[in-house]
Short mmCIF file of C-alpha atoms and ligand atoms in Angstrom, two decimals:
data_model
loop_
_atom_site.label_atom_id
_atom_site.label_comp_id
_atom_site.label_asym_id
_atom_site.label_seq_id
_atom_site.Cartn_x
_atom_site.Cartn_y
_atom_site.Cartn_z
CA UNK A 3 1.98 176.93 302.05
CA UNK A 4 0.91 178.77 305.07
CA UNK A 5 -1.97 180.79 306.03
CA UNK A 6 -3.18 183.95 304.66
CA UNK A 7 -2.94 187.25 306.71
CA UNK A 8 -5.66 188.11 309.32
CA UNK A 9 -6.41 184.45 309.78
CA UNK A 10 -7.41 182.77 312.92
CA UNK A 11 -3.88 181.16 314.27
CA UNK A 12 -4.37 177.67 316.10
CA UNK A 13 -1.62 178.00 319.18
CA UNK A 14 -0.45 175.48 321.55
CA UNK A 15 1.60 176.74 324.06
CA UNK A 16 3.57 174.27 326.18
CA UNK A 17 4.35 175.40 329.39
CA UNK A 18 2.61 178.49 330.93
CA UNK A 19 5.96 180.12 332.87
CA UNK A 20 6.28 184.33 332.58
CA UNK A 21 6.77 183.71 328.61
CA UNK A 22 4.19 181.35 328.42
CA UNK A 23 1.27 182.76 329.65
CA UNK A 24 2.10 186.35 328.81
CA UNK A 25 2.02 184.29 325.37
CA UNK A 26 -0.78 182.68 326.10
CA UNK A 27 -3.06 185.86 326.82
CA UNK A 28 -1.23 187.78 324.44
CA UNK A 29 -2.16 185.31 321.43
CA UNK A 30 -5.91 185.06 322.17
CA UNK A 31 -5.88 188.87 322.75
CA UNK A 32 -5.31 189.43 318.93
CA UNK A 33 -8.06 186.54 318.15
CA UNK A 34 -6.09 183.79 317.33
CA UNK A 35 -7.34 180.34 318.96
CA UNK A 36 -4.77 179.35 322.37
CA UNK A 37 -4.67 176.03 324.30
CA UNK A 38 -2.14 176.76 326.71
CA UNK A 39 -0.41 173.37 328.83
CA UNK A 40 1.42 172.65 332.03
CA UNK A 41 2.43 169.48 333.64
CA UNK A 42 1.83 171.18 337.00
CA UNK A 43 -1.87 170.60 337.37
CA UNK A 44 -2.18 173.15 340.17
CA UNK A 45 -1.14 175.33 337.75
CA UNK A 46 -3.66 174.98 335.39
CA UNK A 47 -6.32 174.97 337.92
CA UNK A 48 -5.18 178.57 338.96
CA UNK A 49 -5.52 179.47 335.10
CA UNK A 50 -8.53 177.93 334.63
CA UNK A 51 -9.71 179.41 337.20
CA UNK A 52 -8.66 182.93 335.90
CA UNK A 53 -6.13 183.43 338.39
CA UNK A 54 -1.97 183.88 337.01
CA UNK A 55 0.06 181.66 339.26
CA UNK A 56 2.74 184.83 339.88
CA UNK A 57 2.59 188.23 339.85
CA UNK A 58 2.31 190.36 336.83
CA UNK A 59 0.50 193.69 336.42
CA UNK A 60 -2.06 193.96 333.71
CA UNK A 61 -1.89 189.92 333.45
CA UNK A 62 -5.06 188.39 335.38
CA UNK A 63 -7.23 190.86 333.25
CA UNK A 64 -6.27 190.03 330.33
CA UNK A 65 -6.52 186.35 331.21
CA UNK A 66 -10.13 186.47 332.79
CA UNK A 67 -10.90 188.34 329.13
CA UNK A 68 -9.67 185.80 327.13
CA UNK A 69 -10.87 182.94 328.92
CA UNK A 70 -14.68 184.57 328.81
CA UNK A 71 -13.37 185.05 324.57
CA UNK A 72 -13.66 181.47 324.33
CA UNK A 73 -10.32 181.54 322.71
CA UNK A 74 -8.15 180.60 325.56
CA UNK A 75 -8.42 177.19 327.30
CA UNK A 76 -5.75 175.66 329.33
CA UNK A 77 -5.32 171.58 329.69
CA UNK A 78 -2.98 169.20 331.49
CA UNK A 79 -3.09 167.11 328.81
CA UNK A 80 -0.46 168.72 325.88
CA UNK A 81 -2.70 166.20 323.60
CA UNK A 82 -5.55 168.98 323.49
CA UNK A 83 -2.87 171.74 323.04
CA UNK A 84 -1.01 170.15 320.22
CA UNK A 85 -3.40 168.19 318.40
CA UNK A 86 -4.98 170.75 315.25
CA UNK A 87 -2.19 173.34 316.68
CA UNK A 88 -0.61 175.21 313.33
CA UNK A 89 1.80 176.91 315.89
CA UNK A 90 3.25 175.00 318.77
CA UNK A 91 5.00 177.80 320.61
CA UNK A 92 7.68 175.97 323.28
CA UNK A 93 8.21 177.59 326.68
CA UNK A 94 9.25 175.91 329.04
CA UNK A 95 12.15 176.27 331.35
CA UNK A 96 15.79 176.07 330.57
CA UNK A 97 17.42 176.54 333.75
CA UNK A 98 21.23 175.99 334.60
CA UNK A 99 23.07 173.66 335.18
CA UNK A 100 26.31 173.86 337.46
CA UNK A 101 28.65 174.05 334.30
CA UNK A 102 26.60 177.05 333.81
CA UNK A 103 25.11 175.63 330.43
CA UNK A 104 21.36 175.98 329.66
CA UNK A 105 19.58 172.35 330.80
CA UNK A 106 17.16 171.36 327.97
CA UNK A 107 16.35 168.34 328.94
CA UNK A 108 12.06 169.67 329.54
CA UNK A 109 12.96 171.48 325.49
CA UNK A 110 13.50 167.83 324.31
CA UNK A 111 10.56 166.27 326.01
CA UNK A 112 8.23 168.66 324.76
CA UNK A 113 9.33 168.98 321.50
CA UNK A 114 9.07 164.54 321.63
CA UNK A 115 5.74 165.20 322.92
CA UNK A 116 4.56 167.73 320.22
CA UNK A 117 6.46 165.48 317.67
CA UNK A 118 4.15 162.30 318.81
CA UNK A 119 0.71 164.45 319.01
CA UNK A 120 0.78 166.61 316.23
CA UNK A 121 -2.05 165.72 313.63
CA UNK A 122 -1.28 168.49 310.97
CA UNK A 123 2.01 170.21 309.14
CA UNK A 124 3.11 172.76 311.96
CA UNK A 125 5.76 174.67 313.29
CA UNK A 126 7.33 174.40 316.31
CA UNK A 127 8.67 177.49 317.88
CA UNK A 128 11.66 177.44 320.53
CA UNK A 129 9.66 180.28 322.81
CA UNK A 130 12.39 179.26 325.55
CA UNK A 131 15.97 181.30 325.12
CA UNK A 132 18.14 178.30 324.13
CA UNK A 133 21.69 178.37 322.72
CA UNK A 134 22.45 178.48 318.94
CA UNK A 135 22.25 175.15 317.86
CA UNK A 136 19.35 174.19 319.46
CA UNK A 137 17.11 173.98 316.40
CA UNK A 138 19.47 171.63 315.00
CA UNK A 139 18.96 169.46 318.16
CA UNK A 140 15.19 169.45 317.76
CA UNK A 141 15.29 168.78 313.85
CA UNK A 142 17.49 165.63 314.69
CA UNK A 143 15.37 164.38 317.73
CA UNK A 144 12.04 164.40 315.62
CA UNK A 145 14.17 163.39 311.88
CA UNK A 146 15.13 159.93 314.49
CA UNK A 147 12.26 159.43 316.53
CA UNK A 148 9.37 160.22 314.35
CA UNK A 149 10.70 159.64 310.85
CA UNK A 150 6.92 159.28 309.45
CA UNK A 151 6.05 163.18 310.82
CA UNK A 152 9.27 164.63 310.38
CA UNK A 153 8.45 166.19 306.48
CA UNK A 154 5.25 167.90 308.88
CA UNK A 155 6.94 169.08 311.88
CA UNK A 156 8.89 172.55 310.68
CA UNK A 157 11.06 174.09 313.43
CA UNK A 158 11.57 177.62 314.41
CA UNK A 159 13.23 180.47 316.48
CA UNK A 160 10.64 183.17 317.94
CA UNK A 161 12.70 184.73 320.95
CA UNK A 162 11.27 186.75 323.40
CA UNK A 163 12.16 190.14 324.53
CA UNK A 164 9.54 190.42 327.48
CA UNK A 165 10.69 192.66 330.83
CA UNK A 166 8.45 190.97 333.85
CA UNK A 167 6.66 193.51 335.26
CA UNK A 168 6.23 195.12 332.04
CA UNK A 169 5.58 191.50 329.86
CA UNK A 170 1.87 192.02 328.93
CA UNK A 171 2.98 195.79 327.47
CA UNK A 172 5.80 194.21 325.94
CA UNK A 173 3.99 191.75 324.12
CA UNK A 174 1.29 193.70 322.61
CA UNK A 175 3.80 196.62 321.66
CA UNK A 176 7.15 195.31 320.84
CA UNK A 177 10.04 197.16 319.53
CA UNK A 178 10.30 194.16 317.27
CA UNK A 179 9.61 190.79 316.55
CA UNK A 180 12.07 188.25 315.43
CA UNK A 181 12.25 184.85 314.04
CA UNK A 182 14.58 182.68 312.66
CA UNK A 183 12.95 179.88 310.16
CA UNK A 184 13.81 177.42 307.68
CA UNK A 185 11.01 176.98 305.57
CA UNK A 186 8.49 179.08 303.32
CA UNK A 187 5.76 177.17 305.44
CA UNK A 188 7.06 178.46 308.78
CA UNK A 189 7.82 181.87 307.08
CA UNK A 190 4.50 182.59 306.01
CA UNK A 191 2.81 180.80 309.05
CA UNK A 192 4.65 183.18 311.36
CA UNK A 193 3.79 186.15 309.39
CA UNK A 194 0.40 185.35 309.51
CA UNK A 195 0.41 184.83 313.16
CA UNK A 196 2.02 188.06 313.71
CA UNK A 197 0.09 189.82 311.09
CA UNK A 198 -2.10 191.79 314.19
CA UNK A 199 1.32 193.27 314.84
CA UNK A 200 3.06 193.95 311.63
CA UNK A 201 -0.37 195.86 310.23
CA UNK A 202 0.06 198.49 313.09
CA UNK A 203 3.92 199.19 311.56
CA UNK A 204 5.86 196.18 314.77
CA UNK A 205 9.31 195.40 312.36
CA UNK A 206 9.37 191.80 312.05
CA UNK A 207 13.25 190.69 311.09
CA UNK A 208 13.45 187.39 309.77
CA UNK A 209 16.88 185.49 309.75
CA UNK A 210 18.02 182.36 309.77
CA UNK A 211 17.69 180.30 312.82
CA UNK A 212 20.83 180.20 314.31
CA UNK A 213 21.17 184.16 314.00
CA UNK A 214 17.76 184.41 315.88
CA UNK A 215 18.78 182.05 318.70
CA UNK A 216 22.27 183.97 319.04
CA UNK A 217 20.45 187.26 318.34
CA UNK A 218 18.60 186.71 321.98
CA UNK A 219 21.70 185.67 323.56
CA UNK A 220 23.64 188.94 322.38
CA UNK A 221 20.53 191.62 323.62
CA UNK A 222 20.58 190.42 327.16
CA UNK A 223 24.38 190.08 326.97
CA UNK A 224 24.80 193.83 325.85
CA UNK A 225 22.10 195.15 328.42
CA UNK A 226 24.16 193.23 330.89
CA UNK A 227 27.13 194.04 330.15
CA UNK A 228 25.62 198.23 330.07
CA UNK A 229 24.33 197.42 333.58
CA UNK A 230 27.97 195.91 334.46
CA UNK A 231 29.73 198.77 333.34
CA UNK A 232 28.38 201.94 334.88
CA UNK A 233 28.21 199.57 338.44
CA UNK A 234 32.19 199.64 338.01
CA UNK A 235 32.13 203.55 336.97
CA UNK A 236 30.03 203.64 340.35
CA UNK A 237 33.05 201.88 342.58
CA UNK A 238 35.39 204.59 340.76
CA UNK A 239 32.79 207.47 340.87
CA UNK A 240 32.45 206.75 344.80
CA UNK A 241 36.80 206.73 346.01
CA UNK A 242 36.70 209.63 343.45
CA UNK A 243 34.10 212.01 344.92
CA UNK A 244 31.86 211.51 341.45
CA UNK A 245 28.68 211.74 341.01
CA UNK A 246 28.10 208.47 338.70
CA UNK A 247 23.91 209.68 337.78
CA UNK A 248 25.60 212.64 336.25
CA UNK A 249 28.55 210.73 334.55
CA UNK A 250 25.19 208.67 333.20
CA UNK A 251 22.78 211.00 332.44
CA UNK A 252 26.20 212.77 330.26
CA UNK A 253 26.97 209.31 328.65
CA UNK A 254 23.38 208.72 327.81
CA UNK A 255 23.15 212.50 325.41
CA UNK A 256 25.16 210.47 323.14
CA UNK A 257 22.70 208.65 320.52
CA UNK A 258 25.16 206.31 320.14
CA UNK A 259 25.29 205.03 323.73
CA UNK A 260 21.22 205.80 324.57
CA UNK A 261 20.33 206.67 328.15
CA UNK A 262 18.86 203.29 329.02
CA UNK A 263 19.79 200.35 331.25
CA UNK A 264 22.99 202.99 332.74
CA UNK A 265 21.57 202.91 336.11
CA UNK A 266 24.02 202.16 338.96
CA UNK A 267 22.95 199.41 341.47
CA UNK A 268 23.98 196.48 343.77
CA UNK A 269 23.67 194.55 340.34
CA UNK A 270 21.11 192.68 338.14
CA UNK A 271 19.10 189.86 339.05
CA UNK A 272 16.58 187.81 337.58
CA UNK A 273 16.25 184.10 336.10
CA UNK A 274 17.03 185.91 332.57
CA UNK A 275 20.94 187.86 332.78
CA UNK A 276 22.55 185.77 334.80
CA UNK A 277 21.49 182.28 333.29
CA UNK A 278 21.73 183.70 329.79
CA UNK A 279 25.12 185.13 330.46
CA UNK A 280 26.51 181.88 331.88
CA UNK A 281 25.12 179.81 328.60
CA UNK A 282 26.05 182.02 326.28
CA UNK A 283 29.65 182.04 327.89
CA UNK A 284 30.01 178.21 327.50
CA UNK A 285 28.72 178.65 324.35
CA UNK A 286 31.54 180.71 323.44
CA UNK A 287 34.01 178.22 324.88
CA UNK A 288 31.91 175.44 323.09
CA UNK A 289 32.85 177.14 319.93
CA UNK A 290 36.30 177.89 321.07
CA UNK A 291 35.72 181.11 320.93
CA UNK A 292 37.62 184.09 323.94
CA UNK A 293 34.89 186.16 324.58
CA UNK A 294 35.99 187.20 328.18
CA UNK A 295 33.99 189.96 328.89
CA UNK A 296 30.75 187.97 329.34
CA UNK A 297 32.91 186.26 332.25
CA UNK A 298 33.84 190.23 333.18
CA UNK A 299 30.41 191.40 333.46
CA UNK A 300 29.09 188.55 336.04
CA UNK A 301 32.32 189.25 338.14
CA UNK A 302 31.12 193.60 338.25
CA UNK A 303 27.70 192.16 339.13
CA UNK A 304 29.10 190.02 341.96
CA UNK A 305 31.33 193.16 343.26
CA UNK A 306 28.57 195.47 342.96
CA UNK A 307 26.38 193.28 345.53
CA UNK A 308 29.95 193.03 347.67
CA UNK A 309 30.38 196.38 347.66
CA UNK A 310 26.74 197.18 349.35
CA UNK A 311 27.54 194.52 352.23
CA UNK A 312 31.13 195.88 352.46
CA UNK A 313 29.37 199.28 352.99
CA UNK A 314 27.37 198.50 355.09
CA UNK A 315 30.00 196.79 357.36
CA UNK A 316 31.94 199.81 356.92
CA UNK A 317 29.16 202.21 358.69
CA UNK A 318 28.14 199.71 361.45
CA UNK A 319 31.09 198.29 362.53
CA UNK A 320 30.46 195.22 363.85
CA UNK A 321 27.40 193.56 362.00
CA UNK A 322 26.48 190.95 364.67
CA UNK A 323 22.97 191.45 366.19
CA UNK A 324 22.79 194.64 364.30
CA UNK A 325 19.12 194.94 362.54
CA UNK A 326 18.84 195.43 358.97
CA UNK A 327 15.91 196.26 356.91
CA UNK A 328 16.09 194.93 353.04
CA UNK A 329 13.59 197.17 351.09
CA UNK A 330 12.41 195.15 348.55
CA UNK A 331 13.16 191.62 348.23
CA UNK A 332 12.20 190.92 344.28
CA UNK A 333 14.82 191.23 341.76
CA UNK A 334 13.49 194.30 340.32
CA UNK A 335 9.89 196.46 340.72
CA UNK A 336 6.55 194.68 339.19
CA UNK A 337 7.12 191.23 340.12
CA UNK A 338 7.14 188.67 343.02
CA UNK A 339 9.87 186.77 341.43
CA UNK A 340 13.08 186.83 343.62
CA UNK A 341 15.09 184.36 341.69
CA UNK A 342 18.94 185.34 341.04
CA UNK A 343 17.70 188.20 343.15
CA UNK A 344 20.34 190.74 344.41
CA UNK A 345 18.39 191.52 347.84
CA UNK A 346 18.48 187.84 348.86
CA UNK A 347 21.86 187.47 348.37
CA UNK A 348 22.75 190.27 350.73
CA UNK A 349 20.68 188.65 352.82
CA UNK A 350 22.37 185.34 352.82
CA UNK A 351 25.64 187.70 353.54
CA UNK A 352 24.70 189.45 356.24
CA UNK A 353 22.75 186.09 358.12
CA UNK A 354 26.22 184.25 357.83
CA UNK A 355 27.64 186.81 359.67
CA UNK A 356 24.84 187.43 362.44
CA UNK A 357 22.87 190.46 361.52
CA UNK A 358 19.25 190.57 362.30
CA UNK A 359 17.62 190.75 359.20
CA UNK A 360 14.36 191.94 357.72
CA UNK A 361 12.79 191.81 354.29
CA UNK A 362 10.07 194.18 353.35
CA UNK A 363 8.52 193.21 350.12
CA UNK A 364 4.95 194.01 349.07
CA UNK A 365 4.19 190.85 346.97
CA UNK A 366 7.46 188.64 347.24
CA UNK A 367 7.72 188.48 351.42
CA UNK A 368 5.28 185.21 351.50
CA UNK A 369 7.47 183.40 348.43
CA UNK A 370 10.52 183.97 350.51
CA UNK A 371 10.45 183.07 353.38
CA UNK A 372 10.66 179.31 352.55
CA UNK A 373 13.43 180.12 350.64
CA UNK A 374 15.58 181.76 353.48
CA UNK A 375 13.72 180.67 357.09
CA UNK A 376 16.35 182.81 358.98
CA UNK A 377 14.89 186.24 356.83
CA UNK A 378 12.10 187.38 358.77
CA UNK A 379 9.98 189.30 356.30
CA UNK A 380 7.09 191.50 356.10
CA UNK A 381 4.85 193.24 353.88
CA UNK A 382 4.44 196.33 356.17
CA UNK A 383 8.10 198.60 355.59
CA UNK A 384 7.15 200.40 358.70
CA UNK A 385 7.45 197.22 360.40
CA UNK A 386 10.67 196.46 358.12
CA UNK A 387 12.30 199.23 359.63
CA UNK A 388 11.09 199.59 363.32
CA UNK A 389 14.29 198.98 365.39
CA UNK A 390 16.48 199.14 362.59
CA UNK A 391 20.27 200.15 362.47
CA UNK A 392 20.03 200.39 358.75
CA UNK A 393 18.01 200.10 355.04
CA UNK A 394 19.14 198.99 352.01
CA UNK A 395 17.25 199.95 349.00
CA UNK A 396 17.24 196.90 347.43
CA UNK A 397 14.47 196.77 344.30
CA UNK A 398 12.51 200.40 343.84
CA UNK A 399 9.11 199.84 344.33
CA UNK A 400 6.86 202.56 344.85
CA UNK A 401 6.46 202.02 348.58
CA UNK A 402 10.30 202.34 349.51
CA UNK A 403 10.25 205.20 346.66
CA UNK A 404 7.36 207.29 348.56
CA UNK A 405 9.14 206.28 351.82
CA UNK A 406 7.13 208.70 354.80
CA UNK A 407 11.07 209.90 355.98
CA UNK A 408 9.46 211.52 359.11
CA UNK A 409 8.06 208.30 360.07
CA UNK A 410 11.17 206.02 359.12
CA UNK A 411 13.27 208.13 361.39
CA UNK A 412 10.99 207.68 364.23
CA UNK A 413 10.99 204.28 364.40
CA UNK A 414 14.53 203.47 363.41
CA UNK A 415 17.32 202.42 366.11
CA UNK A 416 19.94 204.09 363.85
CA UNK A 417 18.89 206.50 360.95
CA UNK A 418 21.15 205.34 358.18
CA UNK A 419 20.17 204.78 354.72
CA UNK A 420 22.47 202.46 352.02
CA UNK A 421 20.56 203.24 348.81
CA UNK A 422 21.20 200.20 346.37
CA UNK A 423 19.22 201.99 343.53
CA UNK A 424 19.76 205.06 344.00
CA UNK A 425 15.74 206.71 344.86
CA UNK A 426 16.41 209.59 347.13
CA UNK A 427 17.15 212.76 347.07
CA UNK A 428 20.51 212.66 349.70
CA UNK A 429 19.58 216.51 351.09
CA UNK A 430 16.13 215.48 351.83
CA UNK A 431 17.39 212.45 354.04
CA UNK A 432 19.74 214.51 355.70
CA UNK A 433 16.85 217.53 356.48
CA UNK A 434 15.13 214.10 358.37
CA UNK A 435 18.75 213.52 360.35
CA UNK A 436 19.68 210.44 358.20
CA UNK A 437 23.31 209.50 357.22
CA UNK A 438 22.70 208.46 353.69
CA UNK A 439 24.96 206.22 351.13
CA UNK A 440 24.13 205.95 347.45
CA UNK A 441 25.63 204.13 345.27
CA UNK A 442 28.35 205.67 343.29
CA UNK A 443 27.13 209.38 344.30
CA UNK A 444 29.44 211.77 347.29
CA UNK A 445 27.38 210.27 350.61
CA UNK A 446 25.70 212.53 352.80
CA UNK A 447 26.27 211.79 356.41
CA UNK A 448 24.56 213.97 359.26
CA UNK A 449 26.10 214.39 363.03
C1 UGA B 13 15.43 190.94 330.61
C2 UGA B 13 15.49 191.80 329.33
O1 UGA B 13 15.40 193.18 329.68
C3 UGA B 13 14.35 191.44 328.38
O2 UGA B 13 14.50 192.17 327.17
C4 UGA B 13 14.42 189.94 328.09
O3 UGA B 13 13.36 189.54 327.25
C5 UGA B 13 14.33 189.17 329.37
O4 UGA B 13 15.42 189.56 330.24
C6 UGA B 13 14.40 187.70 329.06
O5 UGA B 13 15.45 187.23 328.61
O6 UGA B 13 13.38 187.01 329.15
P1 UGA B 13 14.04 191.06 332.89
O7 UGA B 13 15.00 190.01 333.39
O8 UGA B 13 12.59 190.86 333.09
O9 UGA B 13 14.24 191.28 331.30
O10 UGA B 13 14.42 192.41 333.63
P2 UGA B 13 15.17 193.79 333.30
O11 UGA B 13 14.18 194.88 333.30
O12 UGA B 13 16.02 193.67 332.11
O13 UGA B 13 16.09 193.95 334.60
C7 UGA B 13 17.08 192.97 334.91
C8 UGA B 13 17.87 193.40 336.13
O14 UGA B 13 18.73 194.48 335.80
C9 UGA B 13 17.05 193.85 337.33
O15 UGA B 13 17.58 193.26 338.49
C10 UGA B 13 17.22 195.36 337.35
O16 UGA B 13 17.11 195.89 338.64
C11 UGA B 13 18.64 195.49 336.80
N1 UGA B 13 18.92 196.80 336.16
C12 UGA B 13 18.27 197.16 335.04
C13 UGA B 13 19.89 197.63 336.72
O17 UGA B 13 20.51 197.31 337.74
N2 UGA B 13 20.17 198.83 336.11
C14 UGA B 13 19.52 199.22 334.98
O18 UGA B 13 19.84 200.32 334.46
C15 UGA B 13 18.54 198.38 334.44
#
């Protein structure tokens, strides 16, 4: 049976990406016992060292606490992490592949690898958001290849509902914790492991696996498709002289709709929405089932980021040599990760068709600029903007939202503002001399 409540949990984690770690630190935090492992030995070096390999507030604290604890230690070798482990928690990444479906080709190594190492009856936890059916998967791989631990090796569904930039808050106050299991073992190993949560009143649902793998699947498909659907209420809010923050803030008094995730945008980003959204699509077709809209929310996404460089086309004419300045470069606030991200796109756009364009990001500018060489970027938005014809508000951080307007309009070429979040206040722009263009909101242009 498993272990009884407020006991020390043995964790390995295996791979130490944004769930990882955040796992990692999150674990130890509560005083249960964490090897965390990575094939990337740089990696581990930075963690060793006390240092996150990407940016995440609150993180390298908590990790330089933990590590001084005694109850986090990080190897290269998943040996150290697995062997004595009662929890193997697997995150590693899943990303796509051109069909769209999730690759899980680094989820069966490491669950071969945990399968060959472990020394005691465990459970392994899919960590990673992987389509339904994956458990299955893993319970044949280790039933075939290690017949003599198989009766040991228990398999589970523990998904994630982390925000970067908010992951270290989300883990140690969750709305709720799920897990999908199969077994009394994993059942009461889990609830033992979350016990530091469940004693300060954190629901945790337990379901069968499947349900907990599609569960995952269906959260970030609903938040998408929320995100999705006021970005097309913008488009008809903006030919119709709308204001679409109103229509929102209106739609959002209703309990049954809830305020959140209803703010218009060039679109979402991230290596979470649009990767889940294209598995969980071939999923669907997988099963044979129609469920189109998950096709219909990725297309809004794709027209929302259209419609900014359509816009912007639209109020400088010809784009060729004109100079742009991207604020914010990251897919959203509190986080240097730019992948799937909305402002690089726009970038790509507006370098095919010769603009002269500069990325201001305060922690992402370095990352990127390997990624795109033709972006020049910068971590000063002064400098972002000095010359410009226009800025796009591309990912709110707190230095584009406390913008110094005086000093934007003196060093701009042209004083025109495309707001792809929505931060100002239009009247305050205008007071400055700035022509400014929301999203979805009556545009504010000054002579
Ligand atoms: C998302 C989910 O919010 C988490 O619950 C989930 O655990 C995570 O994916 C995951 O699967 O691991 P994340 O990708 O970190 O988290 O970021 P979000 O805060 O959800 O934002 C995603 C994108 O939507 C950003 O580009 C953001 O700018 C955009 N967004 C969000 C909008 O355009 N409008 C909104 O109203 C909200």
């Amino acid at each position: 049976m498993g272990l009884e409540s407020g006991e020390c949990v043995k964790v390995g984690v295996i791979g130490t990406g944004h769930v990882g770690l955040v796992t990692c630190v999150t674990m130890a935090a509560v005083g249960h016992e964490v090897v965390g492992t990575d094939n990337e030995a740089e990696k581990i070096d930075l963690l060793t060292a006390g240092r996150p390999w990407f940016f995440e507030p609150a993180l390298e604290d908590l990790l330089k606490e933990q590590l001084s604890s005694g109850r986090l230690t990080f190897s290269t070798e998943p040996q150290q992490a697995i062997e004595d482990s009662q929890v193997l928690m697997i995150s590693v990444g899943t990303p796509p592949r051109a069909s769209g479906e999730a690759n899980l080709v680094a989820v069966e190594k490491a669950v071969q690898t945990v399968a060959r190492y472990a020394t005691k009856e465990c459970v392994i936890v899919e960590k990673s958001t992987v389509p339904t059916g994956t458990a299955s998967r893993v319970r044949l791989t280790i039933d075939r290849m290690y017949p003599q631990n198989a009766a040991d090796l228990h398999v589970a569904s523990n998904p994630e509902f982390l925000r970067e930039g908010h992951a270290v808050q989300d883990a140690m106050e969750p709305d709720r914790i799920l897990v999908g299991v199969d077994s009394d073992f994993s059942r009461e190993t889990l609830r033992t492991l979350y016990s530091p949560w469940t004693r300060t009143g954190v629901p945790l649902v337990e379901t069968d696996i499947a349900t907990a793998e599609l569960a995952k699947h269906a959260c970030n498909a609903f938040l998408a498709l929320k995100i999705s659907f006021i970005n097309s209420v913008a488009e008809v809010c903006e030919r119709a002289d709308a204001d679409v923050v109103k229509v929102a803030e209106l739609m959002g008094m209703d309990a049954r709709i809830g305020p959140h995730f209803l703010n218009a945008g060039m679109g979402y980003g991230g290596s979470c929405f649009p990767k889940d959204l294209m598995a969980f699509e071939r999923l669907a077709s997988q099963l044979g089932c129609d469920f189109g809209i998950l096709h219909e929310i990725a297309r809004a996404n794709e027209r929302a980021l259209d419609r900014v460089f359509e816009k912007i086309g639209d109020i400088l004419w010809n784009l060729e040599d004109k100079r742009i300045a991207l604020l914010g470069l990251a897919f959203k606030p509190g986080t240097d990760d730019t992948r799937f991200a909305p402002a690089l796109a726009l970038a790509e756009k507006l370098i095919a068709v010769g603009s002269d364009v500069i990325g201001f990001d305060p922690v992402a500018a370095e990352i990127v600029r390997s990624d795109i060489p033709d972006l020049a970027t910068t971590t000063n938005i002064y400098e972002a903007l000095e010359g410009a014809d226009c800025a796009v508000v591309c990912t709110e951080w707190d230095e584009v939202v406390g913008l110094d307007l005086r000093r934007a309009a003196e060093v701009m070429n042209q004083k025109v503002v495309v707001d792809g979040r929505n931060v100002f206040e239009g009247e305050k722009l205008r007071e400055h001399g700035f022509s400014y263009f929301p999203t979805g909101r009556p545009r504010i242009v000054s002579e």
